[in-house]
Coordinates of C-alpha atoms and ligand atoms in Angstrom, one line a residue:
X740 CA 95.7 65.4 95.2
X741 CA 97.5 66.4 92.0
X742 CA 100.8 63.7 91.7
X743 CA 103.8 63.9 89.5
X744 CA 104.8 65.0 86.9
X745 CA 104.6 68.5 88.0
X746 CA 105.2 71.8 86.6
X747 CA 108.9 73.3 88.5
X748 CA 109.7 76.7 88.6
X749 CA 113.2 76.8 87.4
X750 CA 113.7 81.1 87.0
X751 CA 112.1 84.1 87.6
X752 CA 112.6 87.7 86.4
X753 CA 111.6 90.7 86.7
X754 CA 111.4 94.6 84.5
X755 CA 110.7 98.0 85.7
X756 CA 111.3 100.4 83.8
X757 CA 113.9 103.3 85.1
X758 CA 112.0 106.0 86.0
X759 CA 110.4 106.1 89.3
X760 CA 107.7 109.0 90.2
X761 CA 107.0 109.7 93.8
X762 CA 104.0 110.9 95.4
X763 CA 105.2 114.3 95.7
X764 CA 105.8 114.5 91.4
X765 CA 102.0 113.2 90.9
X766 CA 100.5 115.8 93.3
X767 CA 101.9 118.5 90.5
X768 CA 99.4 116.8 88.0
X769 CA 97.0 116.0 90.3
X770 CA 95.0 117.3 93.9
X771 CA 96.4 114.7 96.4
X772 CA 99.3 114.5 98.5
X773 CA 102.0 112.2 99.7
X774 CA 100.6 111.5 103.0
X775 CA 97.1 110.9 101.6
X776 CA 98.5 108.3 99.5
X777 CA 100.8 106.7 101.7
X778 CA 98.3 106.7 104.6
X779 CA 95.3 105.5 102.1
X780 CA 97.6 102.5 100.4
X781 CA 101.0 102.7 101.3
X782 CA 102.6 103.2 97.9
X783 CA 105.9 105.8 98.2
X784 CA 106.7 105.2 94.3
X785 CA 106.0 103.7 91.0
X786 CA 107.6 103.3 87.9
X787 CA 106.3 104.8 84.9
X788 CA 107.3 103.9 81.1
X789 CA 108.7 106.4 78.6
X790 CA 106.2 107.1 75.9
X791 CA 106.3 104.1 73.0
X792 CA 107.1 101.3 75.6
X793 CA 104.8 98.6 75.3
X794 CA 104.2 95.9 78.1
X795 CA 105.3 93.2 75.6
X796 CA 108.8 95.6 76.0
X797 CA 108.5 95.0 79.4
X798 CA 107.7 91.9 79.4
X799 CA 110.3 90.5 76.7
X800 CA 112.8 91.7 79.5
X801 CA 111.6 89.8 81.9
X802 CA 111.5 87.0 80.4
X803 CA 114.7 87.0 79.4
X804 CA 115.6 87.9 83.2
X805 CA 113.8 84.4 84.2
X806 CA 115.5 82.5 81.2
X807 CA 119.1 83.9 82.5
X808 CA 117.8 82.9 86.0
X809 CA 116.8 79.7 84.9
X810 CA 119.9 79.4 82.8
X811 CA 118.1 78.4 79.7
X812 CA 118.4 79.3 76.2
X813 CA 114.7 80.9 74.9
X814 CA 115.5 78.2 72.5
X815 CA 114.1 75.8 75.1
X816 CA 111.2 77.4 76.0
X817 CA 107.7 75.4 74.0
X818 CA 105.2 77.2 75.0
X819 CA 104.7 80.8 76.3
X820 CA 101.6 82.3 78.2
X821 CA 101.8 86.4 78.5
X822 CA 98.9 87.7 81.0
X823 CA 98.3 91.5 80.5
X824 CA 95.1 93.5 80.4
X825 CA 96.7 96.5 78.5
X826 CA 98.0 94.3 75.7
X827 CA 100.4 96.9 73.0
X828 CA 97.6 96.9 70.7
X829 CA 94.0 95.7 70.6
X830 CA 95.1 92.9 68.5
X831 CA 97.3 90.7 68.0
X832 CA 98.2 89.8 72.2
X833 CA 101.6 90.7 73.7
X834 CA 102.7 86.4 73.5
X835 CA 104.0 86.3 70.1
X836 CA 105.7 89.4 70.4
X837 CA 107.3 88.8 73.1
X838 CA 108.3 85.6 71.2
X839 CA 109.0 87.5 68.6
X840 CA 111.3 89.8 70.7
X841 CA 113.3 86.4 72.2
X842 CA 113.7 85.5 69.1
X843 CA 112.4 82.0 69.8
X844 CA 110.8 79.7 66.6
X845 CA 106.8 80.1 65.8
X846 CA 105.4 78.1 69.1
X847 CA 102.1 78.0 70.7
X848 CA 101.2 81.6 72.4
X849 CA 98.6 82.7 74.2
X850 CA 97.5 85.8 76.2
X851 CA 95.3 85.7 78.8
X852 CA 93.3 89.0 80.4
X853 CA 92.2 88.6 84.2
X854 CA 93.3 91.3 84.6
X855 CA 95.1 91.4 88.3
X856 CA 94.1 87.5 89.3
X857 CA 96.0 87.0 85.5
X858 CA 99.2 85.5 86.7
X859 CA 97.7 82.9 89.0
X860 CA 94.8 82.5 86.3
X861 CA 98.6 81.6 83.7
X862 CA 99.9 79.1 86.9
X863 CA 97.2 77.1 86.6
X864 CA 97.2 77.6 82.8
X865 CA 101.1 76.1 83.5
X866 CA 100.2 73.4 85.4
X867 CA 97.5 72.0 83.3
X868 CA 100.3 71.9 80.1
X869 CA 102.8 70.3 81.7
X870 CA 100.8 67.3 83.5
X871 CA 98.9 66.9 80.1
X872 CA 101.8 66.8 78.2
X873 CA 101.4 69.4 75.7
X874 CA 104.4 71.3 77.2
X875 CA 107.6 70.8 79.0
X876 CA 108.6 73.6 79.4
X877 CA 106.5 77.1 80.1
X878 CA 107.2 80.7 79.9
X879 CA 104.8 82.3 81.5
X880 CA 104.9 85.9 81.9
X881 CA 102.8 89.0 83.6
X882 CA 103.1 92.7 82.0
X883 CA 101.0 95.6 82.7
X884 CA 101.7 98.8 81.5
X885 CA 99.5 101.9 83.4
X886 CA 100.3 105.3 82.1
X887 CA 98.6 104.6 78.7
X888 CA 95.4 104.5 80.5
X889 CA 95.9 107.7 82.1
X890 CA 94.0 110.6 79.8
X891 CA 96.7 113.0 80.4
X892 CA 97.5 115.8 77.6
X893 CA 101.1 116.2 76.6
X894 CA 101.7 119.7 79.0
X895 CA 100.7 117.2 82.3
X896 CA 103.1 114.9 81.1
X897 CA 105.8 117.4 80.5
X898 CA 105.0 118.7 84.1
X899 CA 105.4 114.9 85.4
X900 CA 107.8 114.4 83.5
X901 CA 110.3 117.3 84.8
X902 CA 110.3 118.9 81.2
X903 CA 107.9 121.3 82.0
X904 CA 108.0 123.2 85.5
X905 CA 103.9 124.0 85.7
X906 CA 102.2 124.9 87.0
X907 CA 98.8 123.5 85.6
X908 CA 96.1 125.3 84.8
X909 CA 93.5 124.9 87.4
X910 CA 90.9 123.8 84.8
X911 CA 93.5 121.1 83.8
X912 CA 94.4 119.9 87.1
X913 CA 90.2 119.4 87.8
X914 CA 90.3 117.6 84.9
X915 CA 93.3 115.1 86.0
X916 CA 91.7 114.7 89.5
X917 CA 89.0 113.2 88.7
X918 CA 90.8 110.1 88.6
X919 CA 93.2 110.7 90.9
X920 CA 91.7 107.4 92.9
X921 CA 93.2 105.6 90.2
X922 CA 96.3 107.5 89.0
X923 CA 97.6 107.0 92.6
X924 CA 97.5 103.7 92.9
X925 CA 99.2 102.1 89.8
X926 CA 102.6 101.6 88.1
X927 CA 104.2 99.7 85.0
X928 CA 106.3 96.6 85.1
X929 CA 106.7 93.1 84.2
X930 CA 107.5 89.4 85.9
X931 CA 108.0 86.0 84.4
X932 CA 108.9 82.6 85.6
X933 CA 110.0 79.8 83.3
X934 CA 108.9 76.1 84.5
X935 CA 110.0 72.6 83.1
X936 CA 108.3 69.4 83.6
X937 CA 109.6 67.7 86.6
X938 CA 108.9 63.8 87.3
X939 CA 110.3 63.7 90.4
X940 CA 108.2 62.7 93.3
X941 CA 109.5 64.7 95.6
X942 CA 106.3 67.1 96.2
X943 CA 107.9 70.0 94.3
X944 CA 106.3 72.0 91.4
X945 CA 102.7 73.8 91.5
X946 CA 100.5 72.1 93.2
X947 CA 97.1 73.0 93.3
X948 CA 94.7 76.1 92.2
X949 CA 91.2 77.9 93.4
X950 CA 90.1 80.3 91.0
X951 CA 87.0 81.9 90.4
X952 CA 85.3 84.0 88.1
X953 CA 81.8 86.4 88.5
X954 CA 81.1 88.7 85.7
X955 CA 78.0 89.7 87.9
X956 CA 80.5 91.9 89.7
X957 CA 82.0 93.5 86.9
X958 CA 81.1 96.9 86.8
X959 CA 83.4 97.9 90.1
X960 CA 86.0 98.1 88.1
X961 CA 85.6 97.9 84.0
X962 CA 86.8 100.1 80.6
X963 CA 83.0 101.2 80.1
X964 CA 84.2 102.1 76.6
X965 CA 87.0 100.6 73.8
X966 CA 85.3 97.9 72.8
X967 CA 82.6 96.1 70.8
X968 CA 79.7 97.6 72.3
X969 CA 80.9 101.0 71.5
X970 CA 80.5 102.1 67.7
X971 CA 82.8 102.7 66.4
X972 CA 84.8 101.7 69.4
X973 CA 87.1 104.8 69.3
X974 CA 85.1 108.2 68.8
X975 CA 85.7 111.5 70.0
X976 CA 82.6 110.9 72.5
X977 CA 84.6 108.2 73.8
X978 CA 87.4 111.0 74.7
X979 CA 85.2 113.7 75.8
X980 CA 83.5 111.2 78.4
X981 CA 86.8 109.4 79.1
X982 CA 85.2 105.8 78.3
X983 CA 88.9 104.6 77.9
X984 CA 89.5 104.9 81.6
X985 CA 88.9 102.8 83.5
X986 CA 85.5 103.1 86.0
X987 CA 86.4 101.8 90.1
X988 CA 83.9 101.7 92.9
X989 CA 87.1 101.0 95.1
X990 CA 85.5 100.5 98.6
X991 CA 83.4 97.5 96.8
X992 CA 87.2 96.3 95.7
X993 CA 88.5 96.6 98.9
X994 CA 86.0 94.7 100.3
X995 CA 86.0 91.7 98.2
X996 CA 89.6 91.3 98.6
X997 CA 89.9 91.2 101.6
X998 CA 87.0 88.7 102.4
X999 CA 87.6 86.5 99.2
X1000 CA 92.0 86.6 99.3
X1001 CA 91.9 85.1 102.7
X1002 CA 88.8 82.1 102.0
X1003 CA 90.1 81.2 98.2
X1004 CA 93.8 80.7 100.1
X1005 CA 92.2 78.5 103.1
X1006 CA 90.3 76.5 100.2
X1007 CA 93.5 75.4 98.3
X1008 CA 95.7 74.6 101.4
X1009 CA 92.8 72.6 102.5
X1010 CA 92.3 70.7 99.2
X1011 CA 95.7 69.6 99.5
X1012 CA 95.8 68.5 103.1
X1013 CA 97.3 71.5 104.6
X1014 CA 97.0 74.4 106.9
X1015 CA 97.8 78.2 107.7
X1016 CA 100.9 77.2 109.8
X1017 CA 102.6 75.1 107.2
X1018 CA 102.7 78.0 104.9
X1019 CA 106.5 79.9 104.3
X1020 CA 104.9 82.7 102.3
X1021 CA 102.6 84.4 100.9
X1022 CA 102.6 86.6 98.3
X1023 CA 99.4 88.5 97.6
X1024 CA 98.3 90.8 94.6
X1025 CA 99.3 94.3 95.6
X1026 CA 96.5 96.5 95.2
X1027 CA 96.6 98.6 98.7
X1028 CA 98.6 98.0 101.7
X1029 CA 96.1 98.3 104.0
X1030 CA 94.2 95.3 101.9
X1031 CA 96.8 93.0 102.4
X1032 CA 97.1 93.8 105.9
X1033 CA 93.5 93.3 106.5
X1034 CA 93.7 89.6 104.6
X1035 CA 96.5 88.7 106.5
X1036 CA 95.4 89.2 109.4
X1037 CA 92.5 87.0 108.3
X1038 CA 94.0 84.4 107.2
X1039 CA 96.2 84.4 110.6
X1040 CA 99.9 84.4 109.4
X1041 CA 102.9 86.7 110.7
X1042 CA 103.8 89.7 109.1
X1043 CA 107.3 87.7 108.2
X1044 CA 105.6 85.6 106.1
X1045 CA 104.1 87.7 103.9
X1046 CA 105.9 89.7 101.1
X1047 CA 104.6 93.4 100.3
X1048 CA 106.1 95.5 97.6
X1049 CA 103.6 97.9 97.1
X1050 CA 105.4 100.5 98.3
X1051 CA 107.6 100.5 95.6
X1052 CA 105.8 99.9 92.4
X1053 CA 102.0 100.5 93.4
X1054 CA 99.7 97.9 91.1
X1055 CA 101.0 96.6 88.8
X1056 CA 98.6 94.7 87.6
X1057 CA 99.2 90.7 86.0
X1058 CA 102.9 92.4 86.9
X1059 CA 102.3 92.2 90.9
X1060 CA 102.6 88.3 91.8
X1061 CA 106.1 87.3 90.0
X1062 CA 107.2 90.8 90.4
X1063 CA 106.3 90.3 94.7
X1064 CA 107.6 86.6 94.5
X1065 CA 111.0 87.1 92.9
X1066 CA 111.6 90.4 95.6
X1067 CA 110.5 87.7 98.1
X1068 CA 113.0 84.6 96.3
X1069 CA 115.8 87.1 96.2
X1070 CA 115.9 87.8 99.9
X1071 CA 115.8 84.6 100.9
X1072 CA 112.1 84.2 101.5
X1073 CA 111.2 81.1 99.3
X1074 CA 114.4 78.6 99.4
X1075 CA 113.7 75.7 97.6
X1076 CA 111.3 73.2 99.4
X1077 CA 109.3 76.1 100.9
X1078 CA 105.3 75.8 100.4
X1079 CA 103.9 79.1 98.7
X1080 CA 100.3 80.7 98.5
X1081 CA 99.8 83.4 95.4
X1082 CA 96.4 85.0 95.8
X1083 CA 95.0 88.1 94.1
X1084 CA 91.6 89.7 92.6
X1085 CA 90.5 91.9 90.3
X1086 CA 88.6 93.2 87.4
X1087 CA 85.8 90.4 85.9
X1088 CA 85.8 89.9 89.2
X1089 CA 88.7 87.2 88.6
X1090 CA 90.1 86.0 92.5
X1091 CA 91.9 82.8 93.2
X1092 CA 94.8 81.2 95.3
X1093 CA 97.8 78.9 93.8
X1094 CA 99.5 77.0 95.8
X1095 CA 103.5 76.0 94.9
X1096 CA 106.6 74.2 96.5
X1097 CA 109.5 76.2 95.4
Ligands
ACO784 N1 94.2 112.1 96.8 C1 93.5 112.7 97.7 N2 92.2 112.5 97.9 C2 91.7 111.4 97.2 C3 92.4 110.7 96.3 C4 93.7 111.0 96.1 N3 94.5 110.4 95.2 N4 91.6 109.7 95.8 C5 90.4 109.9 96.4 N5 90.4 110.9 97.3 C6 89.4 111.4 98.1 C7 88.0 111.1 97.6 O1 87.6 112.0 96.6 C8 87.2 111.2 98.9 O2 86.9 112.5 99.1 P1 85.4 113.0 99.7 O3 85.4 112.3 101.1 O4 85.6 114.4 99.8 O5 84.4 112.4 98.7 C9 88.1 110.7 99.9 O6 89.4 110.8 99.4 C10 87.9 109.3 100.4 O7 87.7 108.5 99.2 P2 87.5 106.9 99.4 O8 87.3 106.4 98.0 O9 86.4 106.6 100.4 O10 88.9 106.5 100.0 P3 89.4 105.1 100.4 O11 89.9 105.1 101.8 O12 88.3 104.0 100.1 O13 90.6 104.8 99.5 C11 91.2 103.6 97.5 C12 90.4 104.8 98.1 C13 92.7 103.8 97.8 C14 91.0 103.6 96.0 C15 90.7 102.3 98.1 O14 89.3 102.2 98.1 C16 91.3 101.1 97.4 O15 92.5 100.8 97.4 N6 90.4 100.2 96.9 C17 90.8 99.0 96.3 C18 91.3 99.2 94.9 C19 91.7 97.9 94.3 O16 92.0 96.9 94.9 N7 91.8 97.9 93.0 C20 92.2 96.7 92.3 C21 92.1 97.0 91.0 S1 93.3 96.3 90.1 C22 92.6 95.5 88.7 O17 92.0 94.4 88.8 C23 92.9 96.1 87.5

């Protein structure tokens, strides 16, 4: 079992950004409706950026959201980890600018990109700084932003955007529907949590961590196209054929999340001596409702202990897990002392459990 020092979350934080698009809005771009959505994953809303916000944006907010929360100066901070998959540009990662945005000195800054098992691929990333000690103290921080995968032309966005009252052209809204399994289900945000060393042996601080990785899975859900196997990796063929969207066989998903959430969670209470029962919450990644209904019934625990926000802000990606936990902190959910599981999968196929003592 891991001992002390461990790494303490000392803030969290959160950033959506302000507007907020209901089912009803996206079935003017696309062929769906607001009861197929809500009955399919029980998402009501999502929040969309404004064109030219980043996820760094996002995620600089957050941050400074957690660093308020943890009443900290960025000052402090020695080491931040940013997990995004839709980084502002290819290159450099989202870390240094959002160090660059808190206006912190040059420090070690990494990005990571698994996707939506990212934030509890960065908590282990934490814990393994601050017991080596390399860091004291970690800002670790998940930002996804969506709507830039979506291969809309500027009139569907002036339509979604209320600028615009439609309707489409029929031959535009075939177009958009073809990935209306996709458009439906995801939003932008961003969530971060600061964490200092903490010597205390009083059983606080992350304490353990199953993940998993299987690239043999990879193609239910990949970008087929912008990257280097595609020459050059931006062409118009990869716009005609939409190879910048992303490609989801989401039964397959489904599947695998709700077999793998539930076994990867038993695994890490059982490595450290645990069970189900002892378990205040548990905050899973929020991909579909009806997914995290099926794991939890799986893994046996009441509906009170288990925080879903889905309905709110759809998938949000490395976004989901701080942005779930902090909902769950602020209502009362996670007092300090209480024993949380963070589970999630996604794209690689990345999965794993973390388990943490507020
Ligand atoms: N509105 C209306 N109809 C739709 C929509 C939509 N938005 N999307 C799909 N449909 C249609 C399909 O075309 C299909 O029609 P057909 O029967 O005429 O062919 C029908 O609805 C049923 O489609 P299914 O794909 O079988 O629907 P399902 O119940 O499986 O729900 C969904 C689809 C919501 C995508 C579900 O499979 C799911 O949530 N899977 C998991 C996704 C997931 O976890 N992704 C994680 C990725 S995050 C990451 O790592 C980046």
């Amino acid at each position: 079992m891991a001992s002390h020092p461990r790494a303490l979350m000392v803030g969290s934080g959160i950033a959506v950004p302000p507007k907020v698009v209901d089912n009803h809005t996206l079935a003017r771009i696309i062929e769906t409706s607001d009861e197929w959505i809500q009955e399919r994953s029980g998402i009501v809303t999502r929040h969309f950026v404004e064109a030219g916000v980043g996820s760094s944006d996002l995620g600089a907010e957050a941050a400074r959201a957690a660093l308020a929360d943890a009443g900290m100066d960025a000052s402090e901070v020695d080491y931040v980890v940013c997990a995004t998959m839709t980084p502002d540009h290819y290159f450099p990662g989202s870390g240094t600018l959002i160090q660059e945005r808190l206006g912190i000195d040059p420090l070690p800054a990494l990005d990571i990109r698994q996707q939506c098992a990212g934030f509890a691929y960065g908590l282990q990333i934490v814990d393994a700084l601050v017991r080596s000690g390399v860091a004291r103290t970690v800002l670790l921080v998940g930002c996804d932003v969506h709507t830039a995968l979506m291969p809309f032309s500027k009139k569907t966005w002036a339509v979604l955007d209320g600028q615009d009252e439609g309707p489409l052209s029929a031959e535009e809204l075939e177009y958009n529907s073809q990935f209306r399994h996709l458009v439906v289900l995801f939003g932008d945000g961003a969530g971060a949590m600061v964490f200092r060393r903490h010597d205390a042996d009083d059983g606080r601080g992350i304490l353990g961590h199953r993940l998993y990785g299987e690239g043999r899975e990879k193609d239910i859900l990949y970008v087929p196209g912008v990257g280097s196997k595609s020459r050059p990796y931006v062409s118009r063929e990869t716009l005609e054929e939409a190879a910048m969207v992303p490609v989801m066989d989401g039964r397959s998903v489904f599947k695998l999340a709700v077999t793998r959430m539930p076994e990867v969670t038993r695994q890490v209470l059982e490595d450290h001596g645990y069970g189900v029962d002892d378990l205040d919450l548990v905050v899973m990644h929020q991909a579909n409702l009806r997914i995290n209904e099926v794991a939890r019934r799986q893994l046996g625990v009441p509906e009170e202990k288990v925080h879903n926000n889905i309905q709110k802000y759809g998938n949000t990606t490395s976004a989901t897990l701080p942005l779930c936990f902090h909902e769950a902190r602020e209502e009362g959910k996670a007092p300090e002392g209480s024993l949380v599981a963070f589970t999630a999968l996604g794209a690689g196929l990345h999965w794993g459990a973390v388990l943490m003592r507020v």
